[in-house]
Amino acid sequence: MIGQRKLLAAIIGIFALLPLVMVLGSAFGTSRFPMFPPQGFGFGWFVEAWNKRDFREGFIISFNLALLTSTTVTIAALIIGRYIQKTQGLAPKIVFGVLNLPVLVPLIVLATASLQMWKSYGFYLDFRTLFLGHVIVGFPFAIRTVMIGYRNLSPAIEDVARTLGASPARIYLSVILPSMKPSIIASMVLVFVVSFDEVPMSLFLASPRTTPLSVAMFNSMTEELTPVLSAASFVVTGIAVVGMIVLERTIGIARAFGVKIQ
Amino acid sequence: MHPQTIPYEGKLAHPQPRWVVALKRWLWWAALTAPLAAYLIGFLLPLSLMIGFAFRPYSNVTGFGSPSLGAFTDVAASGLIIEAVINTASLSLAVVAVSAMIGFPLGLQFMASGRKLRTLLLIIVITPLLINAVVRTFGWYIFFSTGGPFESMFGLRMHGSMTAVGIALVHQFYAYMVISLLVSLSSIPGDVVAAAKTLGASRFMIFRRIILPYSLPGLVSGGVIVFGLSAGAILAPLMLGGGTMNLLTIHIYRAMLVFLDPQRGMALGTLLLMLNIVVVVLSEQAVRRMRTRSVMKARRSDK
């Protein structure tokens, strides 16, 4: 029975990591076509990826975009989460339900619709339109993570602060926010990773001057497929791994994705 | 809840002027409505505009024409698009089915294992969600490429096939199915299964009569999520199918970014949205029907 369990875990583990192994392995080859197992051994593709302008510029854009998105969305989630936590009645429930709607709409539909909206009202695609798109994509992740923090707060500490005469602003800033630290960090990191890896929205809303890294990587695949892409994948995967470690340390990866089991 | 704490009702030590209080309240409402406004502009507005655009022909010369079903009749008249809808729906259903087939044994093993193995399993399941989608899909591309590992191992040519796309989609999304199944499975009281075992129920009976009914809500909500994500997936079909696959998302991508025919894109987008809504509504009804049926059955067996 124990053997069976371990076997299942091993199979699922191989399945989960298989594509990653393919990509990371092929980066060390010397052939022009990405292959696994790699042919030859060298670091040439890493140098080439580093020298590729699209990737470097894309990395900077993606990094800024992800940082800005995760900060904005987390602050917005803190405000709206506080409203949902403090207000009784139907209104906060409706707000929460409506804000979670994007989960049910395919991103490609939203991306198509946004592209057409900006175009038909004469807006040029730039960093701002991309940013708004990412905010919509990231928000459901942030509100879920932040609500975990609000629900875990003991109402007693707030009551104590109030009895001691603290103003509402003071209560929020020096009592509630510090005890929410893990879920705030988790929300920032989760939305950062989501935004950094986001494809459909970025694909449609990217402009020649603002092309995020994942779109640049996608383009490099359709233009000329070489292990340059594998080498660039190392950086992207590194960011995801750091994100996973931080998530696991703060609220746990599973809870960040909505699993709560004893 | 906390009878020992008395809400502070007395005067503040430093009474604030009325305008400060008003300003604070105003700031609070501004802080609350700003995200909601951004949400309106970024989400509800484009979607409603999309549905509007799909019904109003637009040309660069004459602007908007009168409302018409033109784009939809074009789409409905083309056998290609109807086939694309069928392909999209069946591919997504297959992905849902395979995800459930992985999800059930995995979930049951999860519930039966100790803390350490649980954490390990969860991390393994969730890892694909945090790896960049381009990287993941690229990995499957290498795996299924001509002369790649899969071909040399099994001698089967999968490059550019719908099966390859399906496998990549399962890898990408099955975690959502596992997550919702786990939430349901953890709600099964342990003694129910134990009682069934003492009464001599077979493993199949336990699955059919206890585990399946209990996990139905999770199965359905996971299925809806996985269906929506698979039907809306663009990367895997584009990268693994070479952009010639007859799927709705490919048609949307080509209408919007290759042929620059936005009205067609809008109509196709509306179609994909409707497909999703139909799936959500149908599955909700199915759950309701099954629930009432099981209640009726229980009543009948009481008599």
XYZ file of C-alpha atoms in Angstrom, chain B residues 1-291:
291
model
C -18.690 37.132 20.597
C -16.452 38.808 23.166
C -18.768 39.913 25.950
C -15.854 41.015 28.084
C -14.853 43.803 25.695
C -16.852 46.981 25.925
C -16.993 49.118 22.780
C -15.517 52.544 23.456
C -18.379 55.018 23.397
C -16.916 57.999 25.302
C -15.300 61.101 23.882
C -11.977 60.822 22.070
C -9.034 62.250 23.925
C -8.502 64.688 21.079
C -11.880 65.564 19.589
C -11.612 66.128 15.841
C -13.234 69.020 13.992
C -16.225 68.031 11.946
C -14.510 68.707 8.604
C -11.695 66.302 9.437
C -14.221 63.582 10.114
C -16.013 64.391 6.837
C -12.735 64.391 4.914
C -11.780 61.046 6.395
C -15.106 59.523 5.446
C -14.796 60.964 1.947
C -11.261 59.550 1.595
C -12.479 56.124 2.690
C -15.209 56.122 0.048
C -12.786 57.382 -2.607
C -10.333 54.618 -1.700
C -13.126 52.089 -1.951
C -14.632 53.268 -5.230
C -11.344 53.787 -7.111
C -10.605 50.041 -7.455
C -14.229 49.371 -8.312
C -14.096 52.011 -11.050
C -10.879 50.534 -12.469
C -12.586 47.173 -12.408
C -15.572 48.573 -14.303
C -13.368 50.088 -17.018
C -11.081 47.093 -17.259
C -13.614 44.281 -17.051
C -17.317 45.024 -17.361
C -17.010 47.770 -19.967
C -14.925 45.830 -22.533
C -17.118 42.759 -22.175
C -20.352 44.662 -22.703
C -18.776 46.614 -25.560
C -17.650 43.342 -27.126
C -21.186 41.995 -27.170
C -22.356 45.345 -28.570
C -19.657 45.414 -31.250
C -20.515 41.898 -32.314
C -24.012 43.083 -33.206
C -23.012 46.324 -34.937
C -21.097 46.175 -38.205
C -18.233 48.637 -38.259
C -16.192 49.934 -41.141
C -13.374 52.443 -41.175
C -15.185 54.508 -43.801
C -18.770 54.704 -42.598
C -18.344 54.031 -38.891
C -20.972 52.007 -37.079
C -23.837 50.586 -39.109
C -27.252 49.653 -37.803
C -27.475 46.693 -35.438
C -27.456 43.372 -37.218
C -26.786 39.739 -36.652
C -24.403 39.804 -39.630
C -21.338 38.548 -37.828
C -23.263 35.740 -36.188
C -25.021 34.587 -39.342
C -21.636 34.567 -41.068
C -20.220 32.488 -38.247
C -23.229 30.183 -38.111
C -23.197 29.705 -41.880
C -19.566 28.624 -41.870
C -19.175 24.937 -41.227
C -15.603 25.637 -40.127
C -16.685 27.652 -37.091
C -19.360 25.142 -36.098
C -16.712 22.457 -36.264
C -14.422 24.704 -34.200
C -17.081 25.032 -31.498
C -17.521 21.247 -31.432
C -13.746 20.717 -31.364
C -13.286 23.243 -28.557
C -16.088 21.721 -26.490
C -14.926 18.134 -26.965
C -11.258 18.952 -26.326
C -12.191 20.788 -23.117
C -14.512 17.984 -22.008
C -11.736 15.459 -22.601
C -9.365 17.582 -20.529
C -11.970 17.747 -17.742
C -12.486 13.961 -17.877
C -8.756 13.164 -17.755
C -8.251 15.691 -14.949
C -10.999 13.976 -12.949
C -9.449 10.570 -13.660
C -6.152 11.835 -12.243
C -7.861 13.859 -9.530
C -9.870 11.084 -7.844
C -7.091 8.572 -7.121
C -4.759 11.425 -6.228
C -7.318 12.986 -3.901
C -8.123 9.677 -2.203
C -4.447 8.887 -1.719
C -3.983 12.384 -0.375
C -6.718 11.930 2.223
C -5.173 8.607 3.258
C -1.615 9.851 3.654
C 0.268 11.524 6.455
C 1.207 15.154 6.792
C 4.573 14.939 5.037
C 3.307 13.141 1.949
C 0.351 15.528 1.802
C 2.575 18.586 1.613
C 4.758 16.904 -0.988
C 1.747 15.914 -3.125
C 0.264 19.406 -2.956
C 3.526 21.046 -3.985
C 3.879 18.593 -6.885
C 0.325 19.286 -8.028
C 0.563 23.051 -7.760
C 4.054 23.445 -9.265
C 2.803 23.547 -12.882
C 0.542 26.484 -12.000
C 3.507 28.651 -11.081
C 5.742 27.760 -14.016
C 5.538 30.189 -16.923
C 3.004 29.007 -19.499
C 5.386 29.610 -22.402
C 8.048 27.484 -20.702
C 5.609 24.661 -19.943
C 4.214 24.588 -23.461
C 7.684 24.821 -24.950
C 8.641 21.788 -22.876
C 5.767 19.782 -24.329
C 6.784 21.003 -27.766
C 10.270 19.534 -27.308
C 8.819 16.344 -25.819
C 6.484 15.771 -28.769
C 8.722 17.228 -31.499
C 9.693 15.178 -34.514
C 12.521 12.906 -33.380
C 11.932 14.046 -29.792
C 11.812 11.895 -26.636
C 8.191 10.773 -27.047
C 8.623 9.727 -30.651
C 11.834 7.829 -30.010
C 10.346 6.108 -26.940
C 6.925 5.097 -28.244
C 7.324 5.399 -32.004
C 4.143 7.461 -32.210
C 3.969 10.758 -34.060
C 2.199 13.298 -31.876
C 3.631 16.517 -33.242
C 0.790 18.895 -34.135
C -1.963 16.550 -32.917
C -4.968 17.411 -30.796
C -3.860 14.762 -28.285
C -0.604 16.620 -27.684
C -2.558 19.824 -27.067
C -4.871 17.914 -24.711
C -1.955 16.515 -22.693
C -0.408 19.963 -22.352
C -3.769 21.368 -21.215
C -4.258 18.600 -18.644
C -0.798 19.334 -17.260
C -1.599 23.018 -17.139
C -5.017 22.842 -15.481
C -5.591 19.532 -13.654
C -4.408 21.154 -10.423
C -7.663 23.139 -10.269
C -9.628 19.889 -10.448
C -7.485 18.311 -7.721
C -7.920 21.386 -5.528
C -11.712 21.440 -5.750
C -11.930 17.666 -5.312
C -9.744 17.878 -2.192
C -12.026 20.495 -0.669
C -15.030 18.179 -1.200
C -13.244 14.979 -0.187
C -12.113 16.499 3.092
C -15.785 17.093 3.961
C -16.551 13.339 4.032
C -16.885 12.244 7.659
C -14.349 9.471 8.226
C -16.778 7.240 10.128
C -19.182 7.057 7.177
C -16.599 5.223 5.095
C -15.637 3.090 8.098
C -19.303 2.206 8.701
C -19.786 1.239 5.055
C -16.728 -1.016 5.305
C -18.037 -2.800 8.406
C -21.360 -3.292 6.657
C -19.439 -5.107 3.937
C -19.548 -2.581 1.102
C -17.082 -3.176 -1.704
C -14.587 -0.469 -2.699
C -16.656 0.270 -5.786
C -19.817 0.589 -3.695
C -18.072 2.984 -1.326
C -16.910 5.068 -4.265
C -20.304 5.015 -5.997
C -22.503 5.597 -2.948
C -20.365 7.763 -0.644
C -17.344 9.337 -2.286
C -18.934 10.304 -5.585
C -22.051 11.979 -4.130
C -19.980 13.855 -1.563
C -17.441 15.064 -4.092
C -19.986 15.980 -6.756
C -19.968 19.717 -5.981
C -16.165 19.772 -6.118
C -16.137 17.709 -9.293
C -18.557 20.097 -10.961
C -16.903 23.340 -9.846
C -13.468 21.967 -10.747
C -14.872 20.779 -14.052
C -16.322 24.199 -14.833
C -13.001 25.901 -14.084
C -10.960 23.401 -16.106
C -13.452 23.552 -18.981
C -13.313 27.348 -19.102
C -9.533 27.461 -18.935
C -9.119 24.784 -21.624
C -11.694 26.348 -23.932
C -9.932 29.705 -23.539
C -6.380 28.361 -23.858
C -4.431 29.948 -26.673
C -0.777 29.088 -26.075
C -0.908 25.308 -26.272
C -2.951 25.181 -29.515
C -0.793 27.883 -31.099
C 2.561 26.424 -30.076
C 1.795 22.719 -30.360
C -0.665 22.834 -33.246
C 1.177 25.295 -35.419
C -1.752 27.732 -35.569
C -3.778 25.592 -37.952
C -5.873 23.810 -35.362
C -9.599 24.313 -35.779
C -10.365 25.728 -32.333
C -12.294 28.842 -31.337
C -9.346 30.539 -29.660
C -7.207 30.081 -32.759
C -9.933 31.730 -34.853
C -10.180 34.609 -32.369
C -6.412 35.056 -32.382
C -6.284 35.077 -36.155
C -9.270 37.402 -36.554
C -7.870 39.927 -34.084
C -4.112 39.813 -34.662
C -3.600 38.327 -38.136
C -6.554 39.216 -40.375
C -7.508 42.345 -38.387
C -11.222 41.634 -38.694
C -12.451 42.837 -35.276
C -16.146 42.250 -35.800
C -15.516 38.588 -36.518
C -13.246 38.491 -33.489
C -15.956 40.037 -31.321
C -18.590 37.594 -32.580
C -16.261 34.642 -31.944
C -15.388 36.011 -28.498
C -19.081 36.306 -27.665
C -19.539 32.743 -28.885
C -16.763 31.451 -26.597
C -18.225 33.406 -23.687
C -21.664 31.921 -24.377
C -20.188 28.414 -24.555
C -18.740 28.978 -21.094
C -21.970 30.366 -19.678
C -23.920 27.423 -21.098
C -21.512 25.013 -19.393
C -21.808 26.844 -16.061
C -25.627 26.868 -16.191
C -25.941 23.243 -17.340
C -23.579 21.938 -14.684
C -25.345 23.848 -11.950
C -28.660 22.349 -13.051
C -27.125 18.891 -13.191
C -25.924 19.190 -9.604
C -29.332 20.392 -8.457
C -31.082 17.536 -10.229
C -28.741 14.921 -8.789
C -29.163 16.345 -5.325
